[in-house]
């Protein structure tokens, strides 16, 4: 019976006859014996296969190099070498050889850039095996958390006709003939001729639709693909990413913050419990990688310690105004080290967020009550404020090394205030009639947020580039594989 390598290493008793199937990571040996290490994706570790040439014809071993896929029948024994167990082969079947000259992944260490260029094969590397197993665990934990908390999982559309979500540039969805597009009498593109009879795009957020569902079902969440056509080539932005968006009736901004903190801690704890070996592997990888870096560029804590630290401390909660005051009093501000100006009203830049999180508080920070002028139309206004310093009940959760991981708010439930704001921001009330209906009929206080799933995976795995935590990254000028 076939067992996976994780089970073999952790559960299967010695002297059992086993069947192992997997890919060769490494081969070494002598005239009488060959040692193959195999991995099958179930663990970051490999199992060593001992091949004695008096049992297995040397012929069979001939073309077997790194990358070959094999079935091995043999006996699990205590190992003489470093590992606790190994398999002595009784028979070997080759499923597929990998030409040693052209197979890109060799046993030596490759750079992440090189592996990214070979993303079609990267599931076979130790690093990406660990990253994708952790990604799976986190996704599973997301569903487990919301299910246990009484949320319903809902799916919001990927193709949308509303462009009022206000979260950046969108990808157009069309079946019009781009060579000869139909035109209106005024010479504009005639979207009446398009597939849906109107202009459509890929969604940038499922929030507005999730609000409709929450105002009936109570507590809902989405977990789906999200698209942004921004030309931002950073280590934290993808053109296609996955977002988790809970939306809750009867939650105010405090409840929203409590939920965000509890939720993120739950999924991190889940990964610590379910992927200890993967995390240890990635921690070691990071330490090796950082050996060559300057002290100040190294992570302040090893990966697992960092994750436990987040679990053991409550997130700092401050208002935007407090954040600005901290920045104004900071060393980098006084020494003019920030590239962007600091003053009340600015959108906090990554350098500001990182100062607050990594230097000042040294832990996750939730900033609330942002200036109204820099936030979306649907956020709830705070009352009684200095003219020119109006704020909304927006919250951003900032993480060390990542910056913004969550953005959310209490929503404006008051019809008059909402429509007034939309009008001021040139958002069509007519087009948004369905959204406004929730405020016209049985409106209710409610809140929600969006968590960028890949940024969470980055934090938990310690991978510095977001392209390395999604199997097939989409970024400007790159849609290979
Ligand atoms: P940023 O300022 O970092 O570009 P944002 O404020 O535009 O993000 P939101 O619209 O608030 O992002 O989206 C909610 C969450 O989705 C963010 O907190 C972040 O975790 C994630 N996110 C946003 N844009 C991207 C992207 N291009 N790639 C990956 N994750 C993203
Ligand atoms: Mn945001």
mmCIF file of N, CA and C in Angstrom, residues 218-289:
data_model
loop_
_atom_site.group_PDB
_atom_site.id
_atom_site.type_symbol
_atom_site.label_atom_id
_atom_site.label_comp_id
_atom_site.label_asym_id
_atom_site.label_seq_id
_atom_site.Cartn_x
_atom_site.Cartn_y
_atom_site.Cartn_z
ATOM 1 N N UNK A 218 -27.079 38.494 8.044
ATOM 2 C CA UNK A 218 -26.434 38.809 9.319
ATOM 3 C C UNK A 218 -24.920 38.924 9.191
ATOM 4 N N UNK A 219 -24.259 37.761 9.137
ATOM 5 C CA UNK A 219 -22.801 37.781 9.030
ATOM 6 C C UNK A 219 -22.380 36.909 7.843
ATOM 7 N N UNK A 220 -21.657 37.502 6.910
ATOM 8 C CA UNK A 220 -21.218 36.763 5.721
ATOM 9 C C UNK A 220 -19.738 37.037 5.467
ATOM 10 N N UNK A 221 -19.139 36.208 4.633
ATOM 11 C CA UNK A 221 -17.784 36.524 4.162
ATOM 12 C C UNK A 221 -17.605 35.995 2.746
ATOM 13 N N UNK A 222 -16.743 36.683 2.017
ATOM 14 C CA UNK A 222 -16.368 36.222 0.687
ATOM 15 C C UNK A 222 -14.903 35.797 0.761
ATOM 16 N N UNK A 223 -14.488 34.967 -0.164
ATOM 17 C CA UNK A 223 -13.073 34.600 -0.264
ATOM 18 C C UNK A 223 -12.872 34.274 -1.734
ATOM 19 N N UNK A 224 -12.430 35.263 -2.482
ATOM 20 C CA UNK A 224 -12.363 35.039 -3.913
ATOM 21 C C UNK A 224 -11.346 35.908 -4.609
ATOM 22 N N UNK A 225 -11.190 35.681 -5.917
ATOM 23 C CA UNK A 225 -10.208 36.437 -6.684
ATOM 24 C C UNK A 225 -10.630 37.890 -6.883
ATOM 25 N N UNK A 226 -9.651 38.764 -6.900
ATOM 26 C CA UNK A 226 -9.851 40.197 -6.972
ATOM 27 C C UNK A 226 -8.814 40.744 -7.946
ATOM 28 N N UNK A 227 -9.182 41.757 -8.704
ATOM 29 C CA UNK A 227 -8.303 42.201 -9.791
ATOM 30 C C UNK A 227 -8.055 43.701 -9.718
ATOM 31 N N UNK A 228 -6.818 44.095 -9.850
ATOM 32 C CA UNK A 228 -6.499 45.528 -9.885
ATOM 33 C C UNK A 228 -5.520 45.785 -11.022
ATOM 34 N N UNK A 229 -5.903 46.697 -11.897
ATOM 35 C CA UNK A 229 -5.064 46.991 -13.065
ATOM 36 C C UNK A 229 -4.086 48.119 -12.803
ATOM 37 N N UNK A 230 -3.669 48.260 -11.535
ATOM 38 C CA UNK A 230 -2.704 49.323 -11.235
ATOM 39 C C UNK A 230 -1.326 48.891 -11.697
ATOM 40 N N UNK A 231 -0.566 49.860 -12.145
ATOM 41 C CA UNK A 231 0.770 49.517 -12.591
ATOM 42 C C UNK A 231 1.752 49.621 -11.436
ATOM 43 N N UNK A 232 1.479 48.882 -10.368
ATOM 44 C CA UNK A 232 2.398 48.981 -9.230
ATOM 45 C C UNK A 232 3.247 47.732 -9.112
ATOM 46 N N UNK A 233 4.502 47.894 -9.473
ATOM 47 C CA UNK A 233 5.451 46.797 -9.419
ATOM 48 C C UNK A 233 6.141 46.766 -8.078
ATOM 49 N N UNK A 234 5.450 46.319 -7.046
ATOM 50 C CA UNK A 234 6.060 46.266 -5.720
ATOM 51 C C UNK A 234 6.094 44.816 -5.264
ATOM 52 N N UNK A 235 6.682 44.598 -4.090
ATOM 53 C CA UNK A 235 6.727 43.235 -3.555
ATOM 54 C C UNK A 235 5.441 42.908 -2.786
ATOM 55 N N UNK A 236 4.451 43.840 -2.807
ATOM 56 C CA UNK A 236 3.216 43.618 -2.057
ATOM 57 C C UNK A 236 1.955 43.725 -2.924
ATOM 58 N N UNK A 237 2.134 43.911 -4.228
ATOM 59 C CA UNK A 237 0.974 44.069 -5.109
ATOM 60 C C UNK A 237 0.956 43.026 -6.226
ATOM 61 N N UNK A 238 -0.210 42.438 -6.427
ATOM 62 C CA UNK A 238 -0.450 41.555 -7.557
ATOM 63 C C UNK A 238 -1.599 42.143 -8.373
ATOM 64 N N UNK A 239 -1.681 41.789 -9.649
ATOM 65 C CA UNK A 239 -2.813 42.244 -10.459
ATOM 66 C C UNK A 239 -4.028 41.357 -10.201
ATOM 67 N N UNK A 240 -3.763 40.121 -9.803
ATOM 68 C CA UNK A 240 -4.832 39.184 -9.440
ATOM 69 C C UNK A 240 -4.473 38.617 -8.074
ATOM 70 N N UNK A 241 -5.304 38.868 -7.086
ATOM 71 C CA UNK A 241 -5.029 38.334 -5.756
ATOM 72 C C UNK A 241 -6.327 37.859 -5.127
ATOM 73 N N UNK A 242 -6.201 37.246 -3.967
ATOM 74 C CA UNK A 242 -7.385 36.690 -3.301
ATOM 75 C C UNK A 242 -7.698 37.512 -2.067
ATOM 76 N N UNK A 243 -8.960 37.861 -1.948
ATOM 77 C CA UNK A 243 -9.332 38.707 -0.813
ATOM 78 C C UNK A 243 -10.431 38.029 -0.002
ATOM 79 N N UNK A 244 -10.323 38.205 1.305
ATOM 80 C CA UNK A 244 -11.333 37.691 2.235
ATOM 81 C C UNK A 244 -12.066 38.900 2.763
ATOM 82 N N UNK A 245 -13.389 38.948 2.575
ATOM 83 C CA UNK A 245 -14.141 40.120 2.994
ATOM 84 C C UNK A 245 -15.343 39.750 3.860
ATOM 85 N N UNK A 246 -15.169 39.795 5.191
ATOM 86 C CA UNK A 246 -16.328 39.612 6.058
ATOM 87 C C UNK A 246 -17.150 40.899 6.119
ATOM 88 N N UNK A 247 -18.453 40.737 6.257
ATOM 89 C CA UNK A 247 -19.355 41.898 6.350
ATOM 90 C C UNK A 247 -20.425 41.533 7.380
ATOM 91 N N UNK A 248 -20.609 42.397 8.389
ATOM 92 C CA UNK A 248 -21.460 42.020 9.518
ATOM 93 C C UNK A 248 -22.495 43.082 9.851
ATOM 94 N N UNK A 249 -23.759 42.678 9.858
ATOM 95 C CA UNK A 249 -24.805 43.563 10.357
ATOM 96 C C UNK A 249 -24.620 43.738 11.861
ATOM 97 N N UNK A 250 -24.935 44.914 12.345
ATOM 98 C CA UNK A 250 -24.936 45.244 13.790
ATOM 99 C C UNK A 250 -23.542 45.309 14.414
ATOM 100 N N UNK A 251 -22.481 45.365 13.604
ATOM 101 C CA UNK A 251 -21.122 45.547 14.131
ATOM 102 C C UNK A 251 -20.729 47.011 13.982
ATOM 103 N N UNK A 252 -20.223 47.610 15.048
ATOM 104 C CA UNK A 252 -19.646 48.945 14.898
ATOM 105 C C UNK A 252 -18.136 48.813 14.683
ATOM 106 N N UNK A 253 -17.450 49.945 14.617
ATOM 107 C CA UNK A 253 -16.031 49.898 14.264
ATOM 108 C C UNK A 253 -15.207 49.155 15.319
ATOM 109 N N UNK A 254 -15.616 49.258 16.595
ATOM 110 C CA UNK A 254 -14.904 48.524 17.653
ATOM 111 C C UNK A 254 -15.051 47.022 17.451
ATOM 112 N N UNK A 255 -16.297 46.593 17.194
ATOM 113 C CA UNK A 255 -16.531 45.158 16.947
ATOM 114 C C UNK A 255 -15.713 44.694 15.743
ATOM 115 N N UNK A 256 -15.634 45.570 14.748
ATOM 116 C CA UNK A 256 -14.902 45.255 13.520
ATOM 117 C C UNK A 256 -13.418 45.031 13.817
ATOM 118 N N UNK A 257 -12.851 45.895 14.645
ATOM 119 C CA UNK A 257 -11.439 45.744 15.017
ATOM 120 C C UNK A 257 -11.219 44.474 15.828
ATOM 121 N N UNK A 258 -12.133 44.219 16.774
ATOM 122 C CA UNK A 258 -12.020 43.004 17.590
ATOM 123 C C UNK A 258 -12.039 41.764 16.697
ATOM 124 N N UNK A 259 -12.950 41.776 15.727
ATOM 125 C CA UNK A 259 -13.049 40.627 14.832
ATOM 126 C C UNK A 259 -11.767 40.460 14.024
ATOM 127 N N UNK A 260 -11.272 41.557 13.462
ATOM 128 C CA UNK A 260 -10.066 41.485 12.620
ATOM 129 C C UNK A 260 -8.909 40.875 13.412
ATOM 130 N N UNK A 261 -8.747 41.340 14.639
ATOM 131 C CA UNK A 261 -7.618 40.849 15.444
ATOM 132 C C UNK A 261 -7.791 39.366 15.802
ATOM 133 N N UNK A 262 -8.985 39.012 16.238
ATOM 134 C CA UNK A 262 -9.246 37.628 16.629
ATOM 135 C C UNK A 262 -9.078 36.675 15.440
ATOM 136 N N UNK A 263 -9.588 37.109 14.300
ATOM 137 C CA UNK A 263 -9.533 36.308 13.069
ATOM 138 C C UNK A 263 -8.092 36.065 12.618
ATOM 139 N N UNK A 264 -7.325 37.139 12.538
ATOM 140 C CA UNK A 264 -5.943 36.980 12.059
ATOM 141 C C UNK A 264 -5.153 36.097 13.018
ATOM 142 N N UNK A 265 -5.362 36.281 14.306
ATOM 143 C CA UNK A 265 -4.638 35.454 15.275
ATOM 144 C C UNK A 265 -5.035 33.981 15.145
ATOM 145 N N UNK A 266 -6.304 33.754 14.913
ATOM 146 C CA UNK A 266 -6.775 32.373 14.779
ATOM 147 C C UNK A 266 -6.083 31.664 13.613
ATOM 148 N N UNK A 267 -6.032 32.319 12.467
ATOM 149 C CA UNK A 267 -5.458 31.632 11.303
ATOM 150 C C UNK A 267 -3.941 31.465 11.443
ATOM 151 N N UNK A 268 -3.289 32.406 12.091
ATOM 152 C CA UNK A 268 -1.842 32.258 12.328
ATOM 153 C C UNK A 268 -1.593 31.087 13.286
ATOM 154 N N UNK A 269 -2.416 31.013 14.342
ATOM 155 C CA UNK A 269 -2.267 29.910 15.297
ATOM 156 C C UNK A 269 -2.484 28.575 14.592
ATOM 157 N N UNK A 270 -3.439 28.557 13.681
ATOM 158 C CA UNK A 270 -3.736 27.323 12.939
ATOM 159 C C UNK A 270 -2.498 26.851 12.165
ATOM 160 N N UNK A 271 -1.831 27.788 11.504
ATOM 161 C CA UNK A 271 -0.625 27.422 10.745
ATOM 162 C C UNK A 271 0.483 26.946 11.680
ATOM 163 N N UNK A 272 0.624 27.600 12.831
ATOM 164 C CA UNK A 272 1.646 27.163 13.785
ATOM 165 C C UNK A 272 1.378 25.733 14.240
ATOM 166 N N UNK A 273 0.100 25.417 14.424
ATOM 167 C CA UNK A 273 -0.244 24.073 14.900
ATOM 168 C C UNK A 273 -0.155 23.012 13.803
ATOM 169 N N UNK A 274 -0.513 23.391 12.579
ATOM 170 C CA UNK A 274 -0.609 22.387 11.518
ATOM 171 C C UNK A 274 0.615 22.298 10.617
ATOM 172 N N UNK A 275 1.452 23.301 10.610
ATOM 173 C CA UNK A 275 2.609 23.288 9.710
ATOM 174 C C UNK A 275 3.935 23.553 10.433
ATOM 175 N N UNK A 276 4.158 22.918 11.596
ATOM 176 C CA UNK A 276 5.385 23.245 12.327
ATOM 177 C C UNK A 276 6.653 22.957 11.522
ATOM 178 N N UNK A 277 6.660 21.854 10.782
ATOM 179 C CA UNK A 277 7.886 21.496 10.053
ATOM 180 C C UNK A 277 8.130 22.455 8.896
ATOM 181 N N UNK A 278 7.040 22.842 8.208
ATOM 182 C CA UNK A 278 7.190 23.792 7.104
ATOM 183 C C UNK A 278 7.705 25.129 7.627
ATOM 184 N N UNK A 279 7.176 25.543 8.771
ATOM 185 C CA UNK A 279 7.609 26.824 9.331
ATOM 186 C C UNK A 279 9.064 26.768 9.780
ATOM 187 N N UNK A 280 9.455 25.630 10.390
ATOM 188 C CA UNK A 280 10.868 25.495 10.779
ATOM 189 C C UNK A 280 11.766 25.546 9.550
ATOM 190 N N UNK A 281 11.317 24.867 8.492
ATOM 191 C CA UNK A 281 12.109 24.880 7.261
ATOM 192 C C UNK A 281 12.269 26.307 6.733
ATOM 193 N N UNK A 282 11.160 27.052 6.683
ATOM 194 C CA UNK A 282 11.217 28.416 6.138
ATOM 195 C C UNK A 282 12.010 29.344 7.060
ATOM 196 N N UNK A 283 11.913 29.095 8.344
ATOM 197 C CA UNK A 283 12.688 29.902 9.289
ATOM 198 C C UNK A 283 14.188 29.723 9.043
ATOM 199 N N UNK A 284 14.589 28.489 8.834
ATOM 200 C CA UNK A 284 16.002 28.208 8.583
ATOM 201 C C UNK A 284 16.426 28.855 7.263
ATOM 202 N N UNK A 285 15.571 28.738 6.279
ATOM 203 C CA UNK A 285 15.852 29.336 4.975
ATOM 204 C C UNK A 285 16.075 30.849 5.098
ATOM 205 N N UNK A 286 15.196 31.495 5.863
ATOM 206 C CA UNK A 286 15.308 32.942 6.057
ATOM 207 C C UNK A 286 16.596 33.313 6.764
ATOM 208 N N UNK A 287 16.925 32.549 7.810
ATOM 209 C CA UNK A 287 18.156 32.832 8.558
ATOM 210 C C UNK A 287 19.371 32.711 7.636
ATOM 211 N N UNK A 288 19.380 31.674 6.791
ATOM 212 C CA UNK A 288 20.485 31.508 5.836
ATOM 213 C C UNK A 288 20.556 32.701 4.899
ATOM 214 N N UNK A 289 19.378 33.085 4.399
ATOM 215 C CA UNK A 289 19.323 34.165 3.418
ATOM 216 C C UNK A 289 19.798 35.481 4.024
#
